[in-house]
Amino acid sequence: MSSFTLYQPRDSGLHRLHPLTKLTLTLCGVATAVVLPGFWPNYLLFALFLLPLAAWGQIVCPLLRAVWPIWWPFVLSLFLVQGLFWPGGTPIVTLGPLSFKQEGVLFATAMAGRILVLIGSFLLLSLATRPDALMNALTARGLSHKLAYIILAAIQIVPRFQAKAETITAAQQSRGLETQGNLLRRARALLPLLGPLILSSLMDVEERAIALEARGFGRRTLRTSLILLSEQPWEKGVRALLLLATAVLILARTVLALR
Amino acid sequence: MNLVELHNITYSYPRTAQPALRDLSLAIPQGQFCTVVGVNGAGKSTLCYLLAGFVPHFYHGELTGTAQVAGHDVAQTPLAEMAADVGLVFANPFNQITGARFSVREEVAFGLENMGIPRAEMLARTEEMLALTGLSDLAERSPYALSGGQQQRLAIASVLVMRPRLLVLDEPTSQLDPAGTQEIFALLAKLVRRGETAVVLVSHELEWIGQHADRVVVLDDGRILADGPPRAILASEMLPIPGTRYTQAARRARAEGLAPAQGELPVTLREAVAFFRQA
Amino acid sequence: MQLSLQDIHFAYAPDAVALRGITLRIAPGEQVAIIGANGAGKTTLIKQMNGLLKPQQGQVLVGDWDTRRYTVAQMARRVGLVFQNPDDQLFKQTVADEVAFGPRNLGFDAAHTARAVTAALEAVGLPDVANAHPYDLPSSQRKLVALATILAMETPVVIMDEPTIGQDGRGVQRLGEIVASLSENGRTVIAISHDIDFCADHFTRIVVMAQGKIIADGTAEIVFSQAEILAQASVTAPQIARLGAALGLPGVPLHVESFIAALRAKKGET
């Protein structure tokens, strides 16, 4: 794999949405997940909002496959920690000195739902939006093009870093460096492995900077873009509506909480 | 007015005692294909960096003399402005990829985006350049999924698409395998025939230079040691690098009385065959 | 030390087969150049020789050591492998320290390490920069430092991956001298190189690889006279060999000397 992006190309309505609309969807999803109370709402949000969107984008399976490995560790630790260590509470299952408390399990279920929506929202965005298109939309709204460059370059650099680290390990082992074995030995191997990684990366940065300048990266003129961002006329309205609905929700929750 | 006018250039990198270029003067007319040869450390890369403005604007250091390139006074012109008129390609194909574009086509368009070229024109120029460099079929691929030779062609395309008046290439084939080297030299030969841009090429591939270049400049210790048409320079005794094996063989044959004492020594295989046939 | 590869097969993935049955025996003191296009399996093959990769089928023996039973660090006592890019390994503050890293890993004592470092820096022609920071040197010299770090380990087998890249004529000449002197001391030298003239000048045995197989293996004269096989591996013959063939000279001259001799022989005939 040559880049670290999750993007799944499809010819779908979701994919054709303007990146800002999808970003708004995500942020609203996140905000809603944080403020929605209780046990069910977040699961409903996931099932009735995120999943249909994913179906629209033909990415239900990739979404579930991407959500699961991130979500289950949270679920496991939440249920263990909250279920077992809920202060007081009503035991439902008892195993020797340990017992699962009803309140803890309920709380864990609610939290897990919240996390499900958080992860799901971000992954939906990543799966259906090209990262460069998103950055493009953001630079058009005033994000610094240098920051956008750094974010995009970071996405692609991970697999290259891994490959480089493997080569360096091989090169140092060939010089008699033991990288396996006890902790002390591994600790001693750290410098010979990290040193070349950092030094050679710094040297690459210098060449990369020259290559970027030679392509006019430092120019202050107005930039254009090869990627065409299209926007259906109703998208602005949808974004406004989403933001409004989320704002109302937050407001309602705050008022309720204050009472 | 020449495209490049260097007068009495002396340049030292910061914190170095010895200048990398010493009292160097050089004029290159429009459209010329000029090559630069010399041993490591002779100042070849520094000359490339000067032509593109990275000396002094990126490396700083101390520059004296005057350098006019494509109508710009190099010392006074910001790098971003030089970039539109002077393209630079160097040895490592990997580090010339921006890393922020996901397809070959977008990589080529990067420079045009920075220049603010309207999208329709950008598309047309990008496609034209992809075709010229033989990358059209790879346009949708990730730049990282290309071979070294293809990546280097991509680097050349990405710079040429900006329509520089001068293209500077610093050992573009030194890290490539023979197939990749072939690809690059075939492309360069095509560019030279088009004659739209002047080219300054630093390379050790003397046989290829002998076939295609208009001119060879020999750098040694930061100075110009010799300057002239390829055959005269590359077959000369005073060349500080070994000539092609053809030249070496012909010189030895001549010294041993196995070849006529008069006439130019060969640089390329074809010239060598002719040389020894008549002998 | 004898190096013996017996019917080696290796694949990085089911659809990425790199070696398809390699059998190769290399005697102590031999100078072997491995040539072939990118992707032919050359680098995979040399990684088998020092145990970085283990054969999935077949056996690699370095002397009496089976690579599958030793770690790479242990194999480093017998096989020194110089990587293509010096920046994948340099990390010490001085060149001398850098060169001493390998010998110290192998447990050389202080006096032995000092001797090995001095000899290695002499060999690559860089005794003057022993106290310089490796990254203050130009890349061609960093590459020679990387070679010195392996030479100092005094392994009976030395393998180099593309040693001539980035070197000028003088540097290539220096590399040739190193190959010759290693060989004189009974150490085996193996190199991967695209620089055909370098291979023809300094290596007596040429191994040609294509698609994970050895398609030719013999003296430089024999291998470089087989035009079809070279074409199959997309490599070209050395300049002098091409000239000799174009002129119809007897034998396969590879260097200027043998070319002159062949020219003289032909003149004598006519």
mmCIF file of C-alpha atoms in Angstrom, chain A residues 2-5 130-132 136 145 148-149 152-157 160 203-228, chain B residues 49 54 58-59 79-81 83-84 88 90 92 94-102 105-119 122-123 142 144-145 158-159 162:
data_model
loop_
_atom_site.group_PDB
_atom_site.id
_atom_site.type_symbol
_atom_site.label_atom_id
_atom_site.label_comp_id
_atom_site.label_asym_id
_atom_site.label_seq_id
_atom_site.Cartn_x
_atom_site.Cartn_y
_atom_site.Cartn_z
ATOM 1 C CA SER A 2 1.484 3.288 -1.017
ATOM 2 C CA SER A 3 -0.580 5.671 1.047
ATOM 3 C CA PHE A 4 -2.272 5.687 4.384
ATOM 4 C CA THR A 5 -5.686 6.904 3.370
ATOM 5 C CA ARG A 130 -10.651 12.238 -0.691
ATOM 6 C CA PRO A 131 -8.279 13.846 1.809
ATOM 7 C CA ASP A 132 -6.922 16.212 -0.833
ATOM 8 C CA ASN A 136 -8.785 21.857 -0.934
ATOM 9 C CA HIS A 145 -1.930 25.855 2.192
ATOM 10 C CA ALA A 148 -2.890 21.520 4.271
ATOM 11 C CA TYR A 149 0.336 20.282 2.661
ATOM 12 C CA LEU A 152 -1.644 15.517 3.260
ATOM 13 C CA ALA A 153 2.056 14.646 3.321
ATOM 14 C CA ALA A 154 1.666 13.080 6.768
ATOM 15 C CA ILE A 155 -1.010 10.770 5.381
ATOM 16 C CA GLN A 156 1.391 9.436 2.760
ATOM 17 C CA ILE A 157 4.524 9.349 4.857
ATOM 18 C CA ARG A 160 7.316 5.096 3.663
ATOM 19 C CA MET A 203 18.231 15.119 4.892
ATOM 20 C CA ASP A 204 15.162 14.129 2.884
ATOM 21 C CA VAL A 205 13.371 17.183 4.222
ATOM 22 C CA GLU A 206 16.036 19.453 2.738
ATOM 23 C CA GLU A 207 15.685 17.890 -0.718
ATOM 24 C CA ARG A 208 11.914 17.883 -0.447
ATOM 25 C CA ALA A 209 11.966 21.587 0.406
ATOM 26 C CA ILE A 210 14.027 22.302 -2.698
ATOM 27 C CA ALA A 211 11.692 20.229 -4.856
ATOM 28 C CA LEU A 212 8.666 22.107 -3.488
ATOM 29 C CA GLU A 213 10.237 25.522 -4.062
ATOM 30 C CA ALA A 214 11.146 24.490 -7.603
ATOM 31 C CA ARG A 215 7.438 23.871 -8.157
ATOM 32 C CA GLY A 216 6.480 27.358 -7.007
ATOM 33 C CA PHE A 217 5.195 26.306 -3.581
ATOM 34 C CA GLY A 218 6.436 29.554 -2.045
ATOM 35 C CA ARG A 219 4.470 31.789 -4.400
ATOM 36 C CA ARG A 220 2.049 34.230 -2.893
ATOM 37 C CA THR A 221 -0.221 34.393 -5.930
ATOM 38 C CA LEU A 222 -3.775 33.079 -5.827
ATOM 39 C CA ARG A 223 -3.785 29.292 -6.139
ATOM 40 C CA THR A 224 -5.982 27.226 -8.385
ATOM 41 C CA SER A 225 -6.801 23.549 -8.124
ATOM 42 C CA LEU A 226 -6.999 20.606 -10.464
ATOM 43 C CA ILE A 227 -9.568 18.915 -8.269
ATOM 44 C CA LEU A 228 -12.989 20.203 -9.119
ATOM 45 C CA TYR B 49 21.582 25.408 -7.588
ATOM 46 C CA PHE B 54 18.777 27.939 -4.498
ATOM 47 C CA PHE B 58 18.102 28.485 0.024
ATOM 48 C CA TYR B 59 21.697 27.747 0.991
ATOM 49 C CA LEU B 79 12.889 31.586 -5.375
ATOM 50 C CA ALA B 80 9.175 31.483 -6.011
ATOM 51 C CA GLU B 81 9.623 33.774 -8.994
ATOM 52 C CA ALA B 83 10.657 28.667 -10.248
ATOM 53 C CA ALA B 84 8.397 29.816 -13.082
ATOM 54 C CA LEU B 88 15.298 21.910 -11.466
ATOM 55 C CA PHE B 90 17.906 16.233 -9.226
ATOM 56 C CA ASN B 92 16.826 11.246 -6.033
ATOM 57 C CA PHE B 94 11.772 9.857 -4.383
ATOM 58 C CA ASN B 95 12.401 13.212 -2.768
ATOM 59 C CA GLN B 96 11.093 15.174 -5.721
ATOM 60 C CA ILE B 97 7.573 13.891 -5.261
ATOM 61 C CA THR B 98 5.538 16.419 -3.290
ATOM 62 C CA GLY B 99 4.051 13.681 -1.127
ATOM 63 C CA ALA B 100 0.791 15.598 -0.951
ATOM 64 C CA ARG B 101 -0.785 14.444 -4.197
ATOM 65 C CA PHE B 102 -2.414 11.093 -4.712
ATOM 66 C CA ARG B 105 -1.817 13.667 -12.895
ATOM 67 C CA GLU B 106 -2.289 15.761 -9.755
ATOM 68 C CA GLU B 107 1.437 15.602 -9.065
ATOM 69 C CA VAL B 108 2.152 17.096 -12.488
ATOM 70 C CA ALA B 109 -0.462 19.811 -11.929
ATOM 71 C CA PHE B 110 0.964 20.842 -8.531
ATOM 72 C CA GLY B 111 3.241 23.545 -9.935
ATOM 73 C CA LEU B 112 0.450 24.990 -12.064
ATOM 74 C CA GLU B 113 -1.844 25.132 -9.027
ATOM 75 C CA ASN B 114 0.785 27.153 -7.213
ATOM 76 C CA MET B 115 1.085 29.484 -10.188
ATOM 77 C CA GLY B 116 -2.667 30.031 -10.197
ATOM 78 C CA ILE B 117 -3.188 28.747 -13.748
ATOM 79 C CA PRO B 118 -6.911 28.443 -14.611
ATOM 80 C CA ARG B 119 -8.204 24.875 -14.377
ATOM 81 C CA MET B 122 -4.035 23.377 -16.292
ATOM 82 C CA LEU B 123 -5.794 20.228 -17.515
ATOM 83 C CA SER B 142 -0.038 6.923 -6.991
ATOM 84 C CA TYR B 144 4.822 6.189 -5.117
ATOM 85 C CA ALA B 145 3.688 3.196 -7.163
ATOM 86 C CA SER B 158 6.182 18.227 -13.173
ATOM 87 C CA VAL B 159 8.824 20.861 -13.809
ATOM 88 C CA MET B 162 5.505 25.072 -15.786
#
